[in-house]
mmCIF file of C-alpha atoms and ligand atoms in Angstrom:
data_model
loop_
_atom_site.group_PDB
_atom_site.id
_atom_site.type_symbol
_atom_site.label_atom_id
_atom_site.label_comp_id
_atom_site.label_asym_id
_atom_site.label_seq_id
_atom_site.Cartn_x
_atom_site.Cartn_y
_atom_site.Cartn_z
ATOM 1 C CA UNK A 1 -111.054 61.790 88.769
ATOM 2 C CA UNK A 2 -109.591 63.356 86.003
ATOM 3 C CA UNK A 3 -111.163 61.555 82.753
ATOM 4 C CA UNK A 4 -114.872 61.907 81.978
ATOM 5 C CA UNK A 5 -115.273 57.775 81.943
ATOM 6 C CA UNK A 6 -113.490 57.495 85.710
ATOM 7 C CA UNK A 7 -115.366 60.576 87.052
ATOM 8 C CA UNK A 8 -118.935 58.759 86.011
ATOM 9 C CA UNK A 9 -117.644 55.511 87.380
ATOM 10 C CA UNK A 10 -117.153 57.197 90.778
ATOM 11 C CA UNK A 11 -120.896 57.428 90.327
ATOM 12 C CA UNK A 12 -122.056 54.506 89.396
ATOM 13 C CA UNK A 13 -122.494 55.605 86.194
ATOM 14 C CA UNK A 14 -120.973 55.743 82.542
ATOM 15 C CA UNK A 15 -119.681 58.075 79.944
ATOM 16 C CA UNK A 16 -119.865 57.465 76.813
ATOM 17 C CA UNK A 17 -119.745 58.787 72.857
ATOM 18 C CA UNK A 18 -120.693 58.028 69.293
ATOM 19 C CA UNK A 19 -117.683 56.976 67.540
ATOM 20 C CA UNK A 20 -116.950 55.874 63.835
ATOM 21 C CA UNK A 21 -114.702 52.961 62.391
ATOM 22 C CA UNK A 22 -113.489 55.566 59.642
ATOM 23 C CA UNK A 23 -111.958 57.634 62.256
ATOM 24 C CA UNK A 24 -110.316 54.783 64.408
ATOM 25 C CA UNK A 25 -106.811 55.331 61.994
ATOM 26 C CA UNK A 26 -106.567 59.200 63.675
ATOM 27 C CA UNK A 27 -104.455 59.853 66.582
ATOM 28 C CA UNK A 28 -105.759 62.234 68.296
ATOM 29 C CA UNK A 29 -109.478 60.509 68.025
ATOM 30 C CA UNK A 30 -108.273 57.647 69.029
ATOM 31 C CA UNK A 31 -106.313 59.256 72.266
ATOM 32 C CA UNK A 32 -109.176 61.218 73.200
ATOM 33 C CA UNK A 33 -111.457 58.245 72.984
ATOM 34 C CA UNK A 34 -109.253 55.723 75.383
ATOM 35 C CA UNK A 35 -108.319 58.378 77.638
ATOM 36 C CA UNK A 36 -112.171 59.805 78.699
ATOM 37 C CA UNK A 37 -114.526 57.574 77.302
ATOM 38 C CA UNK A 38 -115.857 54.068 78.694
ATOM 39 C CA UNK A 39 -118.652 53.215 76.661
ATOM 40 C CA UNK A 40 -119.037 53.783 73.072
ATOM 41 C CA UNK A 41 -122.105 53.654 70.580
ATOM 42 C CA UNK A 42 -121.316 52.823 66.980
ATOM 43 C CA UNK A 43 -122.717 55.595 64.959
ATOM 44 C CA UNK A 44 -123.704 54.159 61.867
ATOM 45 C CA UNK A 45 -122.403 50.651 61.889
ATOM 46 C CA UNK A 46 -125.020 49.014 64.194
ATOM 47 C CA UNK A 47 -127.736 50.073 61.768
ATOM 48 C CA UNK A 48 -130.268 47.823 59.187
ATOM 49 C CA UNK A 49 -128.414 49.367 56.105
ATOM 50 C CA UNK A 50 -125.074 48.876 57.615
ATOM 51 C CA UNK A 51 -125.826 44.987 59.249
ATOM 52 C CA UNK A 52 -128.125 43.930 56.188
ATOM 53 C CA UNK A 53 -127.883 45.452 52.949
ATOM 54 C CA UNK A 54 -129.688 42.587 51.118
ATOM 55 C CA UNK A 55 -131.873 40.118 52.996
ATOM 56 C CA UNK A 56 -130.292 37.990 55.037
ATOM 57 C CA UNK A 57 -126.684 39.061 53.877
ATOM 58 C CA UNK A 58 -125.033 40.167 56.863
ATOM 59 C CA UNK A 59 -121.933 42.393 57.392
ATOM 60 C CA UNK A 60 -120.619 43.043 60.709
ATOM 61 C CA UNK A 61 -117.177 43.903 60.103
ATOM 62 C CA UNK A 62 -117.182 47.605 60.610
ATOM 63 C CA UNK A 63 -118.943 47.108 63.659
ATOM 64 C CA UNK A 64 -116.526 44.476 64.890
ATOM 65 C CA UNK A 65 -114.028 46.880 64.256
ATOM 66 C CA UNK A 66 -115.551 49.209 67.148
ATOM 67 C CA UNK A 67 -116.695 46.425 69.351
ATOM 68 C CA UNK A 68 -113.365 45.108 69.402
ATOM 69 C CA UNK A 69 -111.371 48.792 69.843
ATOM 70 C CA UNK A 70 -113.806 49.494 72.759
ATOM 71 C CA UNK A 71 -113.468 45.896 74.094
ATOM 72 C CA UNK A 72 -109.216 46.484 74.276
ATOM 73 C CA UNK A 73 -109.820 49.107 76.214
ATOM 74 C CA UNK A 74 -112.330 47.858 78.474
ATOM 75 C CA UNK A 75 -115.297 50.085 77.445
ATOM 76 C CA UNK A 76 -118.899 48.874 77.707
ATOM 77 C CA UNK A 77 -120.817 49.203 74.151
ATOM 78 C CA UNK A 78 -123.990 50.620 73.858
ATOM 79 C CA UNK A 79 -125.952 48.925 70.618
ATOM 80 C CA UNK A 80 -127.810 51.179 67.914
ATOM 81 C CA UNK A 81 -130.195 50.585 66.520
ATOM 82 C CA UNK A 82 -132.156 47.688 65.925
ATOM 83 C CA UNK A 83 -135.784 48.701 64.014
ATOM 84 C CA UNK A 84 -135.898 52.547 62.910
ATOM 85 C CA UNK A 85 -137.760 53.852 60.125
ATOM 86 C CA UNK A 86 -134.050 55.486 58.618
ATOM 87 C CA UNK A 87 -131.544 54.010 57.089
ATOM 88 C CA UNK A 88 -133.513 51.384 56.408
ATOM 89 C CA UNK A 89 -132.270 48.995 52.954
ATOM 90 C CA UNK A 90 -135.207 49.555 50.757
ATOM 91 C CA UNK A 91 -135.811 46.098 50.547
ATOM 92 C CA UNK A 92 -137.444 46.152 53.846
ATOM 93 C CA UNK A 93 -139.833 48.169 52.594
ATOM 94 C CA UNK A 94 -141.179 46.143 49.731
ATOM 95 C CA UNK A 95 -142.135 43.378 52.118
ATOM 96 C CA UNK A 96 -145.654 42.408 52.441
ATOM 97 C CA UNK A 97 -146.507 41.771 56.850
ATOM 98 C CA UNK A 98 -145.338 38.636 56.878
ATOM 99 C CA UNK A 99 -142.307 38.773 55.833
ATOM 100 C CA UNK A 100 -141.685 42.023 57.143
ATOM 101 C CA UNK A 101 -142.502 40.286 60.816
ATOM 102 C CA UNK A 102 -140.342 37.457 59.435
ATOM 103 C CA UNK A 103 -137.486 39.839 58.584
ATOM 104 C CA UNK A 104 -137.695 42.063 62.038
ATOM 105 C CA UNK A 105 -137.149 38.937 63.923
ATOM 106 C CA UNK A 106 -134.358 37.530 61.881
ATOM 107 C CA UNK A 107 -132.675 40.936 61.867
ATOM 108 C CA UNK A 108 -133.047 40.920 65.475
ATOM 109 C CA UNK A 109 -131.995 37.528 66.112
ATOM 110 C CA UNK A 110 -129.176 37.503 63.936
ATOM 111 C CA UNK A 111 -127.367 41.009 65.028
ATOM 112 C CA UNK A 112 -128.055 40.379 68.544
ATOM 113 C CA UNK A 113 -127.029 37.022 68.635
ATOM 114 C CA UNK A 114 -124.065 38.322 66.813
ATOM 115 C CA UNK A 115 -122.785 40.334 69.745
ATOM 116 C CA UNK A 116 -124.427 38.703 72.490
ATOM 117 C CA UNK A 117 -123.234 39.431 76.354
ATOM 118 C CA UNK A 118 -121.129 42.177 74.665
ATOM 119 C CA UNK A 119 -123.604 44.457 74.719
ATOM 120 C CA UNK A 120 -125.174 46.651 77.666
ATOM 121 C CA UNK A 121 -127.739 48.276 76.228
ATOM 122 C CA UNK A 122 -129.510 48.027 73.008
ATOM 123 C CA UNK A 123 -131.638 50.789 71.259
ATOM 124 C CA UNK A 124 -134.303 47.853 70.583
ATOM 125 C CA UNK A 125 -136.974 50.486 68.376
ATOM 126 C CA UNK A 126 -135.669 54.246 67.773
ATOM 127 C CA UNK A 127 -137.738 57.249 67.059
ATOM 128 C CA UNK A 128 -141.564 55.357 66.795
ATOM 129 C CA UNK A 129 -143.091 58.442 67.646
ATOM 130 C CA UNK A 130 -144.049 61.662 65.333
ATOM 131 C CA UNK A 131 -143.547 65.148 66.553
ATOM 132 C CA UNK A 132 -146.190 67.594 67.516
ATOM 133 C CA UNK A 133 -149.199 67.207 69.603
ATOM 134 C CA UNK A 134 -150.831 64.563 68.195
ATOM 135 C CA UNK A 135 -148.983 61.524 70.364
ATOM 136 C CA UNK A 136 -149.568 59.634 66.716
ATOM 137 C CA UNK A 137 -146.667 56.860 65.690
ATOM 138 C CA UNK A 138 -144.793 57.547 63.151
ATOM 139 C CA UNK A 139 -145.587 55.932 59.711
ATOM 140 C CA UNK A 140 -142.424 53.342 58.745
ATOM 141 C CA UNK A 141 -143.030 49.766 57.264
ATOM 142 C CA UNK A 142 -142.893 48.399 60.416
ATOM 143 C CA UNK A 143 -146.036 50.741 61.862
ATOM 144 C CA UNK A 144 -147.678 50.506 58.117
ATOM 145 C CA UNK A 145 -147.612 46.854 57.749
ATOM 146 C CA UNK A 146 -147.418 45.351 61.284
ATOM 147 C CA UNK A 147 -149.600 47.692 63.216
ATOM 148 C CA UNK A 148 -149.019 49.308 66.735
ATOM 149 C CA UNK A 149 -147.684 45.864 67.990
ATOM 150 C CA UNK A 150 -144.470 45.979 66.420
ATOM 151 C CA UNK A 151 -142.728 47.518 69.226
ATOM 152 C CA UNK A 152 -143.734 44.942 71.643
ATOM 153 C CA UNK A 153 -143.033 42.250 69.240
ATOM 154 C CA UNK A 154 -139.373 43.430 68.672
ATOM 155 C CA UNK A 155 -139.225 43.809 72.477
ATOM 156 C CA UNK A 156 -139.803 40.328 72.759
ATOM 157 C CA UNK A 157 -137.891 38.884 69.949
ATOM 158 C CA UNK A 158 -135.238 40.885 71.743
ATOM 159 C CA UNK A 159 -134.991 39.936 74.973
ATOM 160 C CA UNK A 160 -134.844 35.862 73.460
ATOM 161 C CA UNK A 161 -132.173 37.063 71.423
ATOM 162 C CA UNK A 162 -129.585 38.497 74.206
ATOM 163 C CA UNK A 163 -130.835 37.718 77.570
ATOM 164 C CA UNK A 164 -128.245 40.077 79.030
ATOM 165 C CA UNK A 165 -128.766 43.294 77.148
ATOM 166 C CA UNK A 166 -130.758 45.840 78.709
ATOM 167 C CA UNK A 167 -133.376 46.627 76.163
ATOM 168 C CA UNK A 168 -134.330 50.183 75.470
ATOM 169 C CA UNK A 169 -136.353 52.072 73.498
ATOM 170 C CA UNK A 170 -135.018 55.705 72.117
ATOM 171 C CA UNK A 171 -136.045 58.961 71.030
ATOM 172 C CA UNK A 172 -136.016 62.859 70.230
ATOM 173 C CA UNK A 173 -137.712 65.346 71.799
ATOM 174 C CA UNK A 174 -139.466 63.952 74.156
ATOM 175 C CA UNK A 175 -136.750 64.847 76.837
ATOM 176 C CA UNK A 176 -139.337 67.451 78.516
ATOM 177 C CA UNK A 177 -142.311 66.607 79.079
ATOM 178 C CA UNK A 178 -144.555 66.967 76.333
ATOM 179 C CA UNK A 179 -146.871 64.849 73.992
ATOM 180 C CA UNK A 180 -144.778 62.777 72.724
ATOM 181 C CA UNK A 181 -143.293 62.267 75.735
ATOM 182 C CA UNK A 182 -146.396 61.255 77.001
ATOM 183 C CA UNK A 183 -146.824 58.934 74.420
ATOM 184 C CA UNK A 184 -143.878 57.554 75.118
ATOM 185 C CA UNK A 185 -144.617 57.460 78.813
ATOM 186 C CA UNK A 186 -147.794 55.525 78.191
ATOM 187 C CA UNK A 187 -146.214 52.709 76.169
ATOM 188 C CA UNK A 188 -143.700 51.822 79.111
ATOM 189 C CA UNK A 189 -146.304 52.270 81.285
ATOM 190 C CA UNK A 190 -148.371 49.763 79.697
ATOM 191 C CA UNK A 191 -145.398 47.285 78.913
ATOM 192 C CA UNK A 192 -143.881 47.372 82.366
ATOM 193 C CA UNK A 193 -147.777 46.337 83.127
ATOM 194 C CA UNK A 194 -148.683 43.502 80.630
ATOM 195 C CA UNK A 195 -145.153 42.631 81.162
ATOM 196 C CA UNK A 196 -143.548 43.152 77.553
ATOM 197 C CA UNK A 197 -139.495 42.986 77.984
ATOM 198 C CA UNK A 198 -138.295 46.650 78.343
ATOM 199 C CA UNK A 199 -135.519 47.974 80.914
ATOM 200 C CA UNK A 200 -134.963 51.187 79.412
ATOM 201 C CA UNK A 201 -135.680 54.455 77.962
ATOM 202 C CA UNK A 202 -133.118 56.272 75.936
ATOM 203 C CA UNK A 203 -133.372 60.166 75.518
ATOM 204 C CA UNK A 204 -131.187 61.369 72.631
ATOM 205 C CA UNK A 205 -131.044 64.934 74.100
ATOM 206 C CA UNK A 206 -129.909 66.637 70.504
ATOM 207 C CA UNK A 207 -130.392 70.243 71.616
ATOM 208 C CA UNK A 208 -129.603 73.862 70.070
ATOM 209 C CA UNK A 209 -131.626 77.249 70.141
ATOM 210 C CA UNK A 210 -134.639 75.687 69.075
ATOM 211 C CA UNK A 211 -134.460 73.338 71.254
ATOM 212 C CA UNK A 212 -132.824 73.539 74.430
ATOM 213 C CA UNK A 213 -132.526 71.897 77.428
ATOM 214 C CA UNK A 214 -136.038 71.905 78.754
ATOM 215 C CA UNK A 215 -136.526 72.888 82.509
ATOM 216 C CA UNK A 216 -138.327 69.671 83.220
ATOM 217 C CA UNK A 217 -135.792 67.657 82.118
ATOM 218 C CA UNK A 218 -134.950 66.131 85.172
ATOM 219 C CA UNK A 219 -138.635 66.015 86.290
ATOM 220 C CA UNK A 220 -139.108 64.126 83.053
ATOM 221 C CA UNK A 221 -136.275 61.283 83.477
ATOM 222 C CA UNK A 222 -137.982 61.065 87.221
ATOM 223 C CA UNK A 223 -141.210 59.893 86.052
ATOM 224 C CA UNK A 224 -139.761 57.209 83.569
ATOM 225 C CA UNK A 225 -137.478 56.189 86.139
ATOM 226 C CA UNK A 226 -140.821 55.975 88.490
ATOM 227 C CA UNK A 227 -141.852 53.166 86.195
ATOM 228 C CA UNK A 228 -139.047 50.990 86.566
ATOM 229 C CA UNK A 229 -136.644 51.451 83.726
ATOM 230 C CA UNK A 230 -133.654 52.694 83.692
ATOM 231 C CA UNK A 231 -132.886 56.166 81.540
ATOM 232 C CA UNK A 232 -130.202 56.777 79.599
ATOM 233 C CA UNK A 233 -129.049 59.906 77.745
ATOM 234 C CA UNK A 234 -128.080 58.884 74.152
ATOM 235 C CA UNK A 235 -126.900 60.821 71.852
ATOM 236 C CA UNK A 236 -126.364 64.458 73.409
ATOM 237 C CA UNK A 237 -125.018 67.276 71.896
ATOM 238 C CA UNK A 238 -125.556 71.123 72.513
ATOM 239 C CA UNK A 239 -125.489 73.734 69.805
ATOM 240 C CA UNK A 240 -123.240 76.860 70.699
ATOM 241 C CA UNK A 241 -120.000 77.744 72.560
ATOM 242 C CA UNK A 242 -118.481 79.088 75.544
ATOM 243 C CA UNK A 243 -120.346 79.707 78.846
ATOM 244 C CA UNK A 244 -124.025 79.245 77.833
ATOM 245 C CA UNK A 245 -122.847 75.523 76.270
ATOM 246 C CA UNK A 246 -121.046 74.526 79.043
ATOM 247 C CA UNK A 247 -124.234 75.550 81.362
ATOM 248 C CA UNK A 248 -126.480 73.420 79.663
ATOM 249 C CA UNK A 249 -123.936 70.291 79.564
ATOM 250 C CA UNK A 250 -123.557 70.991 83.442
ATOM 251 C CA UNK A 251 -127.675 70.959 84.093
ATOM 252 C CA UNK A 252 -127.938 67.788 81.826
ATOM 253 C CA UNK A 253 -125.227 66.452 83.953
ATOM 254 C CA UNK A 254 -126.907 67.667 86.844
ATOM 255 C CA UNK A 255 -130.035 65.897 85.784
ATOM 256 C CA UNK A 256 -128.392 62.508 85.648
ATOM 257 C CA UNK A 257 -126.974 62.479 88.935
ATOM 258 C CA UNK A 258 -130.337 63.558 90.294
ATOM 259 C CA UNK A 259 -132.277 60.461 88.779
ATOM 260 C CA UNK A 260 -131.015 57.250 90.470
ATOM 261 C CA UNK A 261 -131.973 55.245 87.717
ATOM 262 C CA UNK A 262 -129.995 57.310 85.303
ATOM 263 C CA UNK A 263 -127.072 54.886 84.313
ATOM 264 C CA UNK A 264 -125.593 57.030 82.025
ATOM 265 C CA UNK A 265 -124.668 59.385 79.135
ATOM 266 C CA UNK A 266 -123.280 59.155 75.779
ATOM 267 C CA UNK A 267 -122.412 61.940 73.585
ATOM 268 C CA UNK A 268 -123.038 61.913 70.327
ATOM 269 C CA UNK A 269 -119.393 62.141 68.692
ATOM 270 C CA UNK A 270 -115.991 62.907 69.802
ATOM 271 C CA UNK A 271 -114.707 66.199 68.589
ATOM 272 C CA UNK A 272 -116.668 69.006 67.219
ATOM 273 C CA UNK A 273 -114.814 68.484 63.328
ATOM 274 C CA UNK A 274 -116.800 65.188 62.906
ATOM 275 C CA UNK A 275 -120.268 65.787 64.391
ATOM 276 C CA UNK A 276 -123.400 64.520 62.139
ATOM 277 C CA UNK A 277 -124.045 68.994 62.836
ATOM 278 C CA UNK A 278 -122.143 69.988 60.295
ATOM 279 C CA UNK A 279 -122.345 73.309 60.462
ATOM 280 C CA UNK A 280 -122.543 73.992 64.529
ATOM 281 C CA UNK A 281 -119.606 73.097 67.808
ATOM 282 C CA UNK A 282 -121.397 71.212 69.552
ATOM 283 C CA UNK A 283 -119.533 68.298 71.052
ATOM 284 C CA UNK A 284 -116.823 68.244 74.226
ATOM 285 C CA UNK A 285 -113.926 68.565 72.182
ATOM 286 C CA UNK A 286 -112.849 71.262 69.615
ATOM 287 C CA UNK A 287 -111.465 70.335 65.991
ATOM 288 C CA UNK A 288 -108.319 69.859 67.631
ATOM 289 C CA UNK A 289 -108.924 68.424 70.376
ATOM 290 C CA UNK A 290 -108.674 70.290 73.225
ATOM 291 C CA UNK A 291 -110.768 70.493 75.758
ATOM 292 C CA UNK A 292 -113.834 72.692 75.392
ATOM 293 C CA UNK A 293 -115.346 74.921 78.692
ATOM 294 C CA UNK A 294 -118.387 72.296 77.875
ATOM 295 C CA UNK A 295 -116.095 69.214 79.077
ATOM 296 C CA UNK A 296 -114.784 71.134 82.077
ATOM 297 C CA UNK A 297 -118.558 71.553 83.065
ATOM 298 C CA UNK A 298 -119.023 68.078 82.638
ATOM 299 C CA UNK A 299 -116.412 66.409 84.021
ATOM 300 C CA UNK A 300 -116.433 69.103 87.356
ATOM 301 C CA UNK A 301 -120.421 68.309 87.812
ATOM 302 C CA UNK A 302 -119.708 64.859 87.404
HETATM 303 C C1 XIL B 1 -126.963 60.188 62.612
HETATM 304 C C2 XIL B 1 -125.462 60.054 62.397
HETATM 305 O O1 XIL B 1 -124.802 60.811 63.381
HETATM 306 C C3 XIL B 1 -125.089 60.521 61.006
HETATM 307 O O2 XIL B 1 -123.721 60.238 60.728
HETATM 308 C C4 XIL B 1 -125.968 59.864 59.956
HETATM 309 O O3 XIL B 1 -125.691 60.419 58.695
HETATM 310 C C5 XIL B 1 -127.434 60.021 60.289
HETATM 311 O O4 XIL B 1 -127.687 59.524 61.598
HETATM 312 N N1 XIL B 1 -130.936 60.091 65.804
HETATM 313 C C6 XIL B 1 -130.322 58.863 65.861
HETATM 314 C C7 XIL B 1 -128.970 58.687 65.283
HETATM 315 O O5 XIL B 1 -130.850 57.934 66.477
HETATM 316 O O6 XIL B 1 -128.770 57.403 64.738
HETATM 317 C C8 XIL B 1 -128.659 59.727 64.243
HETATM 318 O O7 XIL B 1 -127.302 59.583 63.842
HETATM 319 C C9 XIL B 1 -128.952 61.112 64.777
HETATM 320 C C10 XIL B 1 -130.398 61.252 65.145
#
């Protein structure tokens, strides 16, 4: 196949990217996104701030704008992100617990049952976890006021809402196995046990120098997988250029393929001028959009 999006499909899998409704009026974004992509993850729009700026005041229509481009073209949308700690309205976080559990669940409710059955996979909680050793959650209104069970509750509250979805929960560095990985790994673990609604884990995979690919990446997906959720790859992106950049797309590639239970991969962004990384390349697609060595790493280990 010639297109990242066909290429996957040959393997049972998709190929996706982050895209933006303020870029949807450029040509060449919008070429580059029909011609490889088939499955798209609004980048912003899907998010509390975006959905819900005031309580129960709901406004979809930049996400509609993205749901219905991908739907056109026959592209699966990934949804992002229901209950994260950022960009949060700061309403939310003058809530006392019960109307903060109140809230969750309406929020839930309503933007799932907004797009529901036109969604494959929703980022259900995002980034619950703290960095470091400590396998600690992260402190967020949701943690603060509702207590460790707020993932499980959203989990549930999700799974009512859109039958159909796959719900997943995502996060950042813990793509190698680590402590917060482990943490991680421990929470499925234990839902897939008591039987709390979760089908996947998503693995955002932002790396650079600091951060690269870690050599137990695959190794990592594997033992998630071993529990009985699917694994996606989010929201990658590699710092850097030439040969080294493309290497580390093809092992995350690689990885994928190597996990049966790895359905797919989104990047996070189409073309290098418009990643959230200001200041770095590290995306498929140059500025101009031409093909990058990264995307012919990609699409020939694919
Ligand atoms: C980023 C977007 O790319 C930026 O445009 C925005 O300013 C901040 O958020 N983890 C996530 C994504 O789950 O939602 C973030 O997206 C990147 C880190």
């Amino acid at each position: 196949a010639s297109t990242l999006g066909a290429a996957a499909a040959e393997q049972g899998r998709y190929f996706g990217t982050a895209v933006a409704a303020q870029y949807l009026g450029e040509s060449g974004y919008v070429t580059t996104l029909n011609r490889e992509f088939n499955s798209v993850t609004p980048e912003n729009e899907m998010k509390w701030d975006a959905l819900e700026p005031s309580r129960n005041s709901f406004n979809f229509a930049a996400a509609d704008r993205i749901v219905s481009h991908a739907r056109a073209q026959g592209m699966r949308v990934r949804g992002h992100t229901l209950v994260w700690h950022s960009q949060l309205p700061g309403w939310v976080g003058g809530l006392g617990a019960n109307d903060l559990r109140a809230a969750m669940n309406n929020h839930i409710n309503q933007v799932m049952g907004h797009w529901r059955g036109q969604i494959h996979s929703w980022d259900v909680v995002n980034e619950a976890f703290v960095d470091g050793n400590s396998g600690a959650r992260r402190s967020s209104p949701f943690q603060d006021r509702l207590g460790d069970g707020f993932i499980e509750e959203a989990f549930r509250a999700a799974r009512a809402a859109d039958p159909n979805a796959k719900l997943c929960y995502n996060d950042y560095n813990t793509d190698g196995i680590n402590a917060k990985s482990n943490a991680v790994y421990n929470m499925v673990r234990d839902f897939k046990a008591r039987g709390v609604p979760i089908d996947c884990v998503g693995f955002q995979s932002h790396f650079n120098s600091a951060s690269p690919v870690p050599s137990d990446f695959q190794a990592n997906l594997q033992r998630f997988a071993d529990l009985g959720v699917e694994v996606q790859i989010t929201e990658l992106d590699i710092e850097g250029s030439g040969t080294a950049q493309a290497d580390s797309y093809r092992r995350v590639v690689q990885a994928c393929l190597n996990v049966t239970r790895c359905t797919g991969i989104t990047v996070w962004g189409v073309t290098d001028k418009y990643s959230w990384r200001a200041s770095g390349t590290p995306l498929l697609f140059d500025g101009n959009y031409n093909k990058k060595p990264a995307y012919d790493a990609v699409l020939t280990a694919l």
